[in-house]
XYZ file of C-alpha atoms in Angstrom:
729
model
C 85.274 132.482 -0.186
C 87.153 131.918 -3.446
C 89.354 129.341 -1.750
C 86.299 127.619 -0.347
C 84.614 127.404 -3.741
C 87.780 126.023 -5.301
C 88.047 123.348 -2.628
C 84.329 122.474 -2.778
C 84.087 122.313 -6.585
C 85.214 118.641 -6.901
C 82.271 117.692 -4.699
C 79.641 120.224 -5.740
C 79.905 119.985 -9.543
C 79.194 116.230 -9.879
C 76.585 116.593 -7.123
C 74.778 119.354 -9.048
C 74.870 117.460 -12.346
C 73.457 114.347 -10.671
C 70.794 116.479 -8.969
C 69.474 117.778 -12.298
C 69.684 114.397 -14.042
C 67.847 112.699 -11.179
C 65.065 115.283 -11.326
C 64.683 114.732 -15.070
C 64.508 110.964 -14.526
C 62.172 111.000 -11.506
C 59.875 113.649 -12.995
C 59.360 111.536 -16.105
C 57.602 108.818 -14.088
C 54.081 110.178 -14.578
C 52.347 107.074 -15.911
C 51.351 106.082 -19.438
C 49.221 109.184 -20.044
C 51.418 111.763 -18.320
C 54.170 113.994 -19.650
C 57.522 114.900 -18.215
C 57.193 117.096 -15.120
C 60.821 118.274 -14.981
C 60.009 121.908 -15.675
C 57.233 121.841 -13.092
C 59.627 120.461 -10.472
C 62.145 123.193 -11.280
C 59.389 125.815 -11.078
C 58.318 124.526 -7.681
C 61.903 124.525 -6.456
C 61.936 128.224 -7.344
C 58.542 129.115 -5.874
C 58.250 126.755 -2.900
C 61.714 125.344 -2.339
C 63.029 128.885 -2.068
C 60.506 129.657 0.687
C 61.726 126.662 2.688
C 65.326 127.618 1.949
C 64.712 131.144 3.302
C 63.639 129.601 6.617
C 66.765 127.452 6.776
C 69.036 130.348 5.778
C 67.528 132.350 8.629
C 68.066 129.405 10.974
C 71.700 129.071 9.889
C 72.336 132.759 10.521
C 70.832 132.576 13.999
C 72.661 129.338 14.739
C 76.108 130.523 13.639
C 75.780 133.677 15.704
C 74.633 131.745 18.758
C 77.011 128.795 18.378
C 79.946 131.189 18.288
C 78.935 132.430 21.724
C 78.346 128.936 23.103
C 81.999 127.851 23.161
C 83.778 126.236 26.068
C 87.469 126.871 26.721
C 88.208 128.926 23.594
C 90.114 131.998 24.680
C 90.251 133.253 21.116
C 87.413 132.144 18.792
C 88.583 131.018 15.328
C 88.823 133.636 12.599
C 86.966 131.402 10.112
C 83.874 129.218 9.880
C 84.464 125.503 9.488
C 82.102 122.898 8.102
C 81.609 121.667 11.651
C 80.518 125.172 12.604
C 77.992 125.077 9.748
C 76.599 121.737 10.904
C 76.215 122.793 14.527
C 74.907 126.209 13.465
C 72.235 124.625 11.269
C 70.864 122.495 14.093
C 71.171 125.056 16.904
C 69.655 127.718 14.649
C 66.834 125.399 13.627
C 66.163 124.694 17.313
C 65.971 128.418 18.087
C 63.831 129.159 15.019
C 61.436 126.352 15.905
C 61.168 127.783 19.410
C 60.611 131.323 18.126
C 57.957 130.074 15.711
C 56.246 128.306 18.608
C 56.363 131.381 20.838
C 55.165 133.780 18.143
C 52.551 131.311 16.901
C 51.242 130.845 20.445
C 50.863 134.623 20.687
C 48.952 134.727 17.396
C 51.624 136.781 15.621
C 51.497 134.755 12.397
C 47.724 134.696 12.012
C 46.614 138.078 13.346
C 49.411 140.477 12.387
C 50.036 139.121 8.901
C 53.207 138.266 6.961
C 55.400 140.994 8.492
C 56.486 138.975 11.551
C 57.653 135.793 9.756
C 59.360 137.831 7.042
C 61.199 139.971 9.604
C 62.254 136.881 11.539
C 63.548 135.174 8.394
C 65.287 138.300 7.114
C 66.975 138.899 10.469
C 68.504 135.425 10.320
C 69.662 136.028 6.763
C 71.331 139.287 7.772
C 73.092 137.528 10.637
C 74.357 134.896 8.192
C 75.767 137.466 5.759
C 77.446 139.395 8.569
C 78.896 136.242 10.098
C 80.337 134.844 6.876
C 81.672 138.282 6.001
C 83.572 138.428 9.287
C 84.438 134.723 9.524
C 84.702 133.237 6.012
C 84.171 129.563 5.294
C 87.197 127.327 5.488
C 87.124 124.072 3.530
C 88.681 120.800 4.698
C 91.301 120.840 1.964
C 93.515 118.377 3.786
C 90.697 115.845 3.921
C 89.730 115.813 0.239
C 88.970 112.251 -0.943
C 91.786 110.514 -2.776
C 91.924 107.434 -4.957
C 89.657 106.028 -7.664
C 86.288 107.544 -8.598
C 86.231 110.412 -6.063
C 83.188 111.771 -7.911
C 81.032 108.705 -7.258
C 79.730 109.526 -3.784
C 78.906 113.169 -4.662
C 76.952 111.832 -7.640
C 75.048 109.447 -5.369
C 74.187 112.202 -2.875
C 73.188 114.591 -5.669
C 70.945 111.922 -7.165
C 69.125 111.369 -3.866
C 68.772 115.146 -3.489
C 67.079 115.188 -6.902
C 64.744 112.420 -5.758
C 63.972 114.378 -2.573
C 63.168 117.490 -4.613
C 60.894 115.649 -7.055
C 58.987 113.789 -4.357
C 58.629 116.961 -2.273
C 57.098 118.687 -5.316
C 54.236 116.174 -5.433
C 50.856 117.269 -4.098
C 50.377 115.940 -0.539
C 48.225 112.818 -0.557
C 49.845 111.072 -3.530
C 53.094 109.741 -2.034
C 53.966 107.509 -0.097
C 52.119 104.194 0.183
C 53.803 103.166 3.429
C 52.242 106.307 4.927
C 48.914 105.922 3.080
C 49.572 109.075 1.086
C 50.905 111.012 4.067
C 47.794 110.560 6.190
C 49.355 112.249 9.225
C 50.171 115.358 7.196
C 46.625 115.618 5.849
C 45.095 115.074 9.291
C 47.263 117.321 11.441
C 50.797 118.315 10.353
C 49.361 120.521 7.582
C 45.793 120.818 8.826
C 46.650 122.538 12.107
C 48.728 125.425 10.686
C 46.138 125.857 7.938
C 43.393 126.093 10.566
C 45.321 128.573 12.742
C 45.975 130.846 9.774
C 42.495 130.654 8.240
C 40.738 131.107 11.583
C 43.152 133.949 12.450
C 43.723 132.402 15.839
C 46.765 131.729 17.959
C 48.535 128.415 17.694
C 46.941 126.102 20.222
C 44.239 123.505 20.840
C 41.707 122.893 18.069
C 38.363 121.288 18.902
C 38.156 117.704 17.700
C 41.887 117.341 17.008
C 43.900 116.165 20.005
C 47.109 116.432 17.986
C 46.838 120.188 18.494
C 47.685 119.495 22.152
C 51.181 118.303 21.168
C 54.126 120.747 21.229
C 53.737 121.467 17.507
C 57.157 123.022 16.835
C 57.249 121.734 13.260
C 53.617 122.726 12.683
C 54.510 126.267 13.780
C 57.383 126.256 11.266
C 54.906 125.081 8.626
C 52.648 128.019 9.525
C 55.692 130.265 9.075
C 56.328 128.765 5.614
C 52.647 129.048 4.628
C 52.656 132.747 5.502
C 55.819 133.297 3.471
C 54.230 131.436 0.549
C 51.015 133.446 0.843
C 48.632 130.478 0.905
C 48.098 127.495 3.170
C 47.286 125.133 0.286
C 50.183 126.229 -1.919
C 52.391 126.410 1.147
C 51.984 122.660 1.642
C 54.622 121.964 -0.988
C 56.916 124.495 0.681
C 56.466 122.481 3.880
C 57.522 119.314 2.072
C 60.599 121.119 0.760
C 61.257 122.210 4.355
C 61.418 118.534 5.341
C 63.639 117.729 2.337
C 66.132 120.442 3.318
C 66.041 119.180 6.913
C 66.961 115.737 5.548
C 69.967 117.103 3.672
C 70.952 119.086 6.772
C 70.797 115.870 8.818
C 72.939 114.075 6.224
C 75.483 116.916 6.395
C 75.593 116.624 10.197
C 76.079 112.851 9.897
C 79.009 113.459 7.546
C 80.658 115.898 9.944
C 79.996 113.531 12.841
C 81.669 110.676 10.946
C 84.736 112.859 10.403
C 84.860 113.935 14.057
C 84.533 110.409 15.453
C 87.001 108.813 13.047
C 85.368 105.395 12.907
C 86.539 104.948 9.320
C 85.358 105.853 5.864
C 84.864 109.171 4.172
C 82.373 111.604 5.724
C 80.437 111.786 2.450
C 80.027 108.000 2.496
C 78.307 108.206 5.888
C 75.988 110.880 4.491
C 75.237 108.665 1.481
C 74.446 105.712 3.757
C 72.029 107.907 5.703
C 70.074 109.202 2.700
C 70.118 105.737 1.084
C 67.504 104.569 3.593
C 64.014 104.612 2.007
C 62.460 105.602 5.354
C 64.653 108.729 5.370
C 63.482 109.675 1.877
C 59.830 108.937 2.694
C 59.714 111.027 5.863
C 62.005 113.623 4.307
C 59.603 114.418 1.473
C 56.342 114.494 3.424
C 55.249 117.347 5.691
C 56.241 115.224 8.679
C 58.267 115.917 11.812
C 60.296 112.671 11.903
C 63.523 113.986 10.400
C 64.040 116.690 13.044
C 65.070 114.247 15.825
C 67.652 112.765 13.425
C 69.101 116.199 12.697
C 69.237 117.146 16.360
C 70.751 113.816 17.422
C 73.565 114.059 14.862
C 74.329 117.715 15.619
C 74.228 117.356 19.416
C 76.497 114.314 19.186
C 78.864 116.417 17.065
C 78.938 119.052 19.815
C 79.891 116.354 22.345
C 82.598 114.947 20.039
C 84.091 118.387 19.370
C 84.084 119.223 23.086
C 86.181 116.126 23.755
C 88.843 117.355 21.328
C 88.529 121.057 22.193
C 90.543 123.290 24.474
C 88.221 122.570 27.417
C 88.884 118.838 27.136
C 85.234 117.947 27.571
C 81.688 119.191 27.531
C 81.228 122.426 29.441
C 78.304 124.653 30.316
C 77.987 126.293 26.916
C 78.303 122.996 25.074
C 75.642 121.575 27.357
C 73.335 124.441 26.402
C 73.808 123.632 22.696
C 73.096 119.948 23.284
C 70.050 120.758 25.421
C 68.699 123.171 22.809
C 68.893 120.448 20.168
C 67.388 117.787 22.433
C 64.519 119.987 23.619
C 63.720 121.142 20.076
C 63.615 117.504 18.989
C 60.994 116.853 21.689
C 59.127 119.984 20.641
C 59.035 118.616 17.110
C 58.126 115.052 18.090
C 57.493 114.087 21.733
C 58.821 110.554 21.229
C 62.235 112.178 20.729
C 62.443 111.916 24.507
C 63.135 108.217 23.891
C 64.931 108.459 20.535
C 67.031 111.604 20.951
C 67.280 112.668 24.594
C 67.996 109.268 26.160
C 70.469 108.251 23.411
C 72.273 111.577 23.846
C 72.510 110.928 27.583
C 74.064 107.523 26.846
C 76.464 109.058 24.321
C 77.500 111.827 26.715
C 78.190 109.392 29.553
C 80.245 107.096 27.302
C 82.291 109.984 25.889
C 82.619 112.072 29.041
C 82.133 109.665 31.904
C 79.702 110.057 34.822
C 81.043 113.542 35.566
C 78.923 114.867 32.706
C 75.824 114.287 34.834
C 76.721 117.405 36.816
C 75.433 119.354 33.813
C 71.977 117.722 33.971
C 70.335 120.626 35.880
C 71.488 123.090 33.210
C 70.088 120.864 30.465
C 66.798 120.558 32.350
C 66.430 124.327 32.721
C 67.101 124.851 29.000
C 64.550 122.164 28.121
C 61.891 123.722 30.347
C 62.428 127.127 28.736
C 62.267 125.695 25.207
C 59.095 123.711 25.912
C 57.433 126.461 27.981
C 55.083 127.578 25.140
C 53.633 124.059 24.982
C 53.257 123.779 28.744
C 51.546 127.176 28.971
C 49.065 126.486 26.143
C 48.065 123.141 27.595
C 47.701 124.381 31.173
C 45.344 127.101 29.927
C 43.344 124.740 27.699
C 43.380 121.473 29.642
C 44.872 122.081 33.077
C 47.510 119.507 32.120
C 50.839 120.808 30.750
C 51.544 117.623 28.796
C 48.022 116.576 27.758
C 47.103 113.992 26.473
C 49.905 112.353 28.478
C 50.242 111.920 32.256
C 46.477 112.254 32.699
C 46.624 110.345 35.978
C 49.005 112.947 37.387
C 47.775 116.221 35.882
C 44.196 115.457 34.847
C 42.343 114.372 31.713
C 40.413 117.581 30.887
C 37.107 116.505 29.282
C 38.292 113.069 28.178
C 36.567 109.996 29.549
C 38.319 107.011 31.076
C 37.478 105.068 27.931
C 39.207 107.663 25.719
C 42.277 107.712 27.936
C 42.479 103.935 27.870
C 42.075 103.689 24.088
C 44.675 106.408 23.456
C 47.186 104.854 25.857
C 46.713 101.350 24.469
C 46.984 102.559 20.875
C 50.287 104.321 21.553
C 51.909 101.544 23.561
C 52.878 97.924 22.931
C 49.999 95.528 22.334
C 51.649 92.248 23.329
C 53.852 90.675 26.042
C 57.509 91.713 26.047
C 58.930 88.445 24.740
C 56.551 88.604 21.781
C 57.949 92.030 20.927
C 61.525 90.820 20.502
C 60.916 89.219 17.057
C 59.490 92.541 15.877
C 62.980 94.030 16.049
C 63.750 91.812 13.096
C 60.498 92.255 11.209
C 60.241 96.015 11.647
C 63.939 96.913 11.502
C 66.655 94.377 10.680
C 64.914 92.760 7.703
C 61.878 94.976 7.380
C 59.894 94.471 4.185
C 61.072 90.950 3.468
C 58.680 88.009 3.406
C 54.920 88.257 3.803
C 53.395 91.479 5.175
C 52.166 91.284 8.772
C 48.665 92.334 7.671
C 46.862 91.819 4.392
C 47.021 94.897 2.191
C 49.738 96.597 4.236
C 52.433 98.187 2.044
C 55.519 96.044 2.491
C 58.929 97.006 1.159
C 62.518 97.018 2.572
C 62.225 100.553 3.912
C 65.375 100.068 5.974
C 67.378 98.595 3.092
C 70.436 96.835 4.555
C 71.456 99.682 6.861
C 70.667 98.000 10.222
C 72.721 94.912 9.390
C 75.553 96.839 7.722
C 75.605 99.472 10.444
C 75.709 96.986 13.316
C 78.426 94.981 11.576
C 80.550 98.078 11.060
C 80.158 99.228 14.653
C 81.032 95.752 15.901
C 84.291 95.930 13.936
C 85.168 99.222 15.651
C 83.967 98.564 19.184
C 87.301 97.325 20.568
C 89.284 100.323 19.365
C 86.786 103.174 19.570
C 84.743 104.611 22.405
C 82.561 106.260 19.752
C 81.462 102.825 18.509
C 80.525 101.877 22.069
C 78.508 105.097 22.326
C 76.790 104.347 19.016
C 75.852 100.810 20.042
C 74.684 102.075 23.436
C 72.468 104.689 21.751
C 70.980 102.059 19.430
C 70.335 99.709 22.351
C 68.610 102.491 24.295
C 66.383 103.265 21.312
C 65.463 99.626 20.763
C 64.562 99.137 24.414
C 62.441 102.295 24.423
C 60.788 101.193 21.171
C 59.828 97.818 22.625
C 58.671 99.145 25.995
C 57.014 102.455 25.178
C 55.719 102.599 21.592
C 53.273 100.765 19.372
C 56.122 99.054 17.545
C 56.034 100.696 14.123
C 59.135 100.651 11.955
C 59.225 104.389 11.269
C 59.673 105.282 14.936
C 63.180 103.794 14.844
C 64.285 106.345 12.247
C 66.850 108.055 14.566
C 68.826 104.790 14.655
C 69.801 105.692 11.078
C 72.297 108.218 12.487
C 74.586 105.761 14.353
C 73.883 103.054 11.780
C 75.147 105.288 8.961
C 78.400 105.742 10.881
C 78.745 101.973 11.248
C 77.886 101.329 7.593
C 80.560 103.813 6.483
C 83.087 102.026 8.708
C 82.085 98.679 7.194
C 82.519 100.017 3.662
C 85.939 101.388 4.601
C 86.851 97.908 5.859
C 85.677 96.472 2.522
C 87.864 98.962 0.654
C 90.881 97.984 2.704
C 90.402 94.284 1.984
C 88.806 94.246 -1.490
C 89.568 97.305 -3.607
C 90.380 100.943 -2.778
C 87.247 102.141 -4.571
C 84.916 99.486 -3.118
C 83.649 101.864 -0.430
C 82.434 104.401 -2.973
C 80.903 101.889 -5.364
C 79.049 100.101 -2.579
C 77.759 103.398 -1.134
C 76.511 104.403 -4.579
C 74.821 101.011 -4.939
C 72.972 101.500 -1.651
C 71.513 104.741 -2.968
C 69.578 102.754 -5.585
C 67.114 101.477 -2.965
C 65.135 104.745 -2.483
C 64.770 104.972 -6.267
C 63.373 101.432 -6.433
C 60.934 102.384 -3.691
C 59.951 105.587 -5.524
C 59.398 103.904 -8.894
C 56.796 101.546 -7.379
C 54.668 104.410 -6.131
C 51.915 104.936 -5.428
C 50.417 101.633 -4.354
C 46.658 101.850 -4.857
C 45.871 98.158 -4.616
C 48.375 97.560 -7.425
C 51.689 99.107 -8.413
C 50.977 102.176 -10.581
C 54.511 103.284 -11.505
C 53.403 106.914 -11.612
C 55.072 108.635 -8.640
C 55.376 111.978 -10.416
C 51.809 112.051 -11.763
C 50.687 114.749 -9.323
C 53.770 116.944 -9.210
C 52.392 120.384 -8.390
C 48.814 119.228 -8.955
C 47.250 120.933 -5.951
C 44.232 121.974 -8.032
C 43.568 118.320 -8.776
C 43.519 117.537 -5.068
C 41.203 120.436 -4.180
C 38.781 119.500 -6.970
C 39.391 122.761 -8.857
C 40.646 121.017 -11.997
C 37.547 118.821 -12.240
C 35.303 121.809 -11.460
C 36.827 123.767 -14.359
C 36.452 120.822 -16.738
C 32.926 120.185 -15.469
C 31.860 123.741 -16.308
C 32.611 123.249 -20.012
C 31.661 119.580 -20.346
C 28.689 117.935 -22.012
C 26.330 115.569 -20.194
C 28.261 112.367 -20.812
C 31.593 113.945 -19.922
C 30.102 115.301 -16.714
C 28.986 111.832 -15.699
C 32.509 110.552 -16.285
C 34.037 113.446 -14.327
C 31.703 112.892 -11.399
C 32.624 109.218 -11.276
C 36.276 110.307 -10.882
C 35.678 113.210 -8.494
C 37.457 113.200 -5.124
C 35.844 114.302 -1.893
C 37.153 117.917 -2.017
C 35.334 118.511 -5.319
C 31.991 117.577 -3.781
C 32.579 119.576 -0.612
C 34.153 122.646 -2.212
C 32.019 122.926 -5.344
C 28.795 120.932 -5.088
C 27.297 121.967 -1.760
C 25.184 125.030 -1.010
C 26.754 127.918 0.852
C 24.842 127.155 4.043
C 25.789 123.499 4.197
C 27.054 122.230 7.530
C 28.870 118.917 7.095
C 29.831 116.540 9.884
C 32.690 114.112 9.243
C 32.421 110.582 10.628
C 35.594 108.567 10.218
C 36.822 111.393 8.001
C 39.806 113.209 9.535
C 41.819 114.552 6.571
C 40.249 117.945 5.732
C 43.369 119.705 4.433
C 42.069 120.277 0.893
C 38.613 121.430 1.990
C 37.470 125.044 2.078
C 37.592 126.629 5.553
C 34.735 125.699 7.855
C 33.136 123.291 5.410
C 33.430 120.092 7.470
C 33.530 119.546 11.212
C 35.858 116.671 12.002
C 37.089 114.713 14.984
C 40.057 112.394 15.166
C 39.508 108.826 16.280
C 40.652 109.788 19.793
C 38.227 112.714 20.195
C 34.465 112.770 20.687
C 32.215 115.174 18.812
C 28.627 115.887 17.853
C 28.065 112.510 16.203
C 29.283 110.672 19.305
C 26.956 112.780 21.466
C 23.950 111.873 19.316
C 24.897 108.207 19.380
C 25.308 108.288 23.166
C 21.716 109.540 23.535
C 20.302 106.616 21.518
C 23.050 104.010 21.056
C 20.788 101.254 19.731
C 18.514 103.384 17.523
C 20.491 104.647 14.493
C 17.205 105.510 12.769
C 16.879 108.425 15.204
C 20.358 109.854 14.672
C 19.583 111.783 11.479
C 16.790 113.818 13.059
C 18.979 114.601 16.066
C 21.796 115.772 13.783
C 19.397 117.964 11.781
C 18.202 119.476 15.051
C 21.831 120.452 15.742
C 21.992 122.224 12.386
C 23.892 119.664 10.332
C 22.822 119.254 6.718
C 25.210 116.524 5.539
C 27.319 113.636 6.763
C 30.691 112.773 5.232
C 31.444 109.152 6.132
C 34.662 107.229 5.533
C 33.615 103.556 5.828
C 37.121 102.231 5.155
C 38.678 104.267 7.950
C 35.848 103.369 10.317
C 36.513 99.697 9.623
C 40.245 100.154 10.179
C 39.677 102.010 13.462
C 37.215 99.347 14.640
C 39.612 96.524 13.763
C 42.380 98.295 15.694
C 40.153 98.745 18.755
C 40.285 102.556 18.508
C 36.731 103.368 17.431
C 34.155 104.633 19.894
C 32.641 101.322 21.114
C 29.108 102.669 20.615
C 29.806 103.025 16.882
C 30.776 99.361 16.725
C 27.759 98.095 18.652
C 25.181 98.216 15.850
C 25.337 98.478 12.035
C 24.438 102.048 11.171
C 26.125 103.272 7.952
C 23.738 101.536 5.574
C 20.553 102.433 7.530
C 21.561 106.114 7.626
C 22.450 106.064 3.926
C 19.107 104.548 2.956
C 16.994 106.772 5.152
C 18.550 109.956 3.748
C 19.801 111.107 0.335
C 23.203 109.892 -0.831
C 24.748 112.739 -2.782
C 27.878 110.881 -3.837
C 30.155 107.939 -3.336
C 33.491 109.589 -4.074
C 36.406 108.109 -5.989
C 38.433 108.058 -2.766
C 35.866 105.933 -0.951
C 33.878 108.497 1.066
C 30.094 108.688 1.311
C 28.446 112.126 1.212
C 24.899 112.013 2.594
C 22.324 114.823 2.731
C 20.205 114.608 5.871
C 16.548 114.815 4.837
C 13.211 114.943 6.616
C 11.614 111.575 7.217
C 8.725 112.499 4.913
C 10.995 113.383 1.975
C 11.448 110.897 -0.926
C 14.502 108.707 -0.482
C 17.057 108.126 -3.237
C 18.829 104.838 -3.741
C 22.569 104.649 -3.091
C 24.138 105.629 -6.435
C 26.579 103.457 -8.320
C 29.996 104.527 -9.660
C 30.005 107.758 -7.713
C 27.118 109.224 -9.743
C 25.171 111.787 -7.732
C 21.609 111.260 -6.630
C 19.220 114.137 -6.950
C 19.790 115.536 -10.432
C 22.935 117.641 -10.064
C 23.864 117.359 -13.739
C 22.452 120.664 -14.878
C 23.644 122.691 -17.880
C 26.182 124.531 -15.681
C 28.149 123.740 -12.573
C 25.687 124.353 -9.803
C 25.490 124.131 -6.072
C 22.343 122.248 -5.126
């Protein structure tokens, strides 16, 4: 271990210094009225980052133990642990941990038994790691240490991005990032589902009104694991964001090892820097999203294939196939579209590296995949009669969905234009994404891909005549682009796994520049690329205009739940209370200003993460709920809907007019809700409690004979809620 630390010091010391400096810089961007949040970021790294790190340490221990068994052709396993072993162990262990979390979550072990199960699982992995490294110590790549001018530059660049990842991950979910509308997917299902399973003390599985619960949910089960370790679903949200940040660094490490194994050119650390220099990587790597897992699994599985080629077996064998299949299946368990962006590219890569003979291993890979995804299949068969619901409904059945729902869902998740009209989108959404005018008014528009697609393709083109690996990389990219055009709804973020082969090509291009310009050009150019995520971060968040306050809500979970305003409200005078109410977000009104017996129905509102358990009944745009049932009974008479909802026991409506308009414009909204204007008639025939600062409308359903209040201005409540103390009307 001493030898390893000595060899790693030239990389780790500048990386650590840059990490701290970047945190201090990024955490100071809190707006004109904010202070420096550096200490808060460091505190959250200790309280929440450590929870995520425990999970990954456990995964590494499991992965190293398993990867040592899954060796082909080694008569005598090595007496040490290489960096390649660490990379493969991280991914294989993460795949196994994700699977175990899914199995245990499906059995209700996290929610019904308590924290013992996740702690035991994490501790067991940690013990395996200690035992493994004690028996097989780490061995550094001393012979491959970078030489020449400014060897510290790339470690500084990577450390700086790691500091940015840590600071952004410490922000309360919902603030960053504008391209994801504040992490809408996290607030509607990635975080909401594990929170629901834990609070309802139910097994991981389908949740009424949220079709996303029918997806495999491997990452959501890991988030439930992290929330249990943290002791709170709300506070655990930041731990989940740190989980994604660590997954991003793990993916970058695997990219570096892959670059070394393939030998396309350039230093391994430069390839890692090119990967993390992509704004999309930083965005998805600091939200509680699942997008980074396919990147990690693609890089690690490709590394397994590359090592098998150079190993004693001379090619991929049964055990190597199991490792690759574990990674590929876990990627699909994390994000089903990984079938197109991880599995198919890996098949292309394997055939290019190994030849058609590798296809003989396909049955083994299929069996492994079926075992890994079995928890998902079983849950869905029990709940829907369809193992892959909401997909393949024509083959396995549609459960209680109507033909109209199936059609809307399928159309929304597939291409919306003829094939030849999709080809230009490869440029707009990938090659030069973010340049020129945005495709839709108000859409956040920034070069989220930086120059990586162009640089990566250029570098691979330079290598294609001398390297089979470059052919494999270009083949994988081509497969992903074809799948993107044929099978998705053509959003830029879905191409994120192309960052893995593109980073390899970009590193090769920078090495070419060093050979023809200056020996240090590769490092300086890689460091320059890393500036792009910082430029993206400093513009955040976009709320109509650039605010330049990305760190304003670091650790501010109480602000998002409404607790901070509730505490200030309790001590405030009348005028201050009016001002506070005009600034109050939806969670404040739901969590603190409604009576205990209130039953709220969300319409267009599908982001309940910060709300108290059971406060609001929601449905996603794809599902149909109580409001849709009432509308179906009297589609042209909105004046009758309020009475019908009261008869069902609902006391309030929480309406999101902006989201309803967006869904209608996209063709996703229930057609009956688009047939007649109904928001204003319902608002005027009932009592509007509040128009919240985040654009929602909270309406109390009243009897027809009751006096009607006018719609309030500036978010001020109707009905006299400004009493001497905080009260629940």
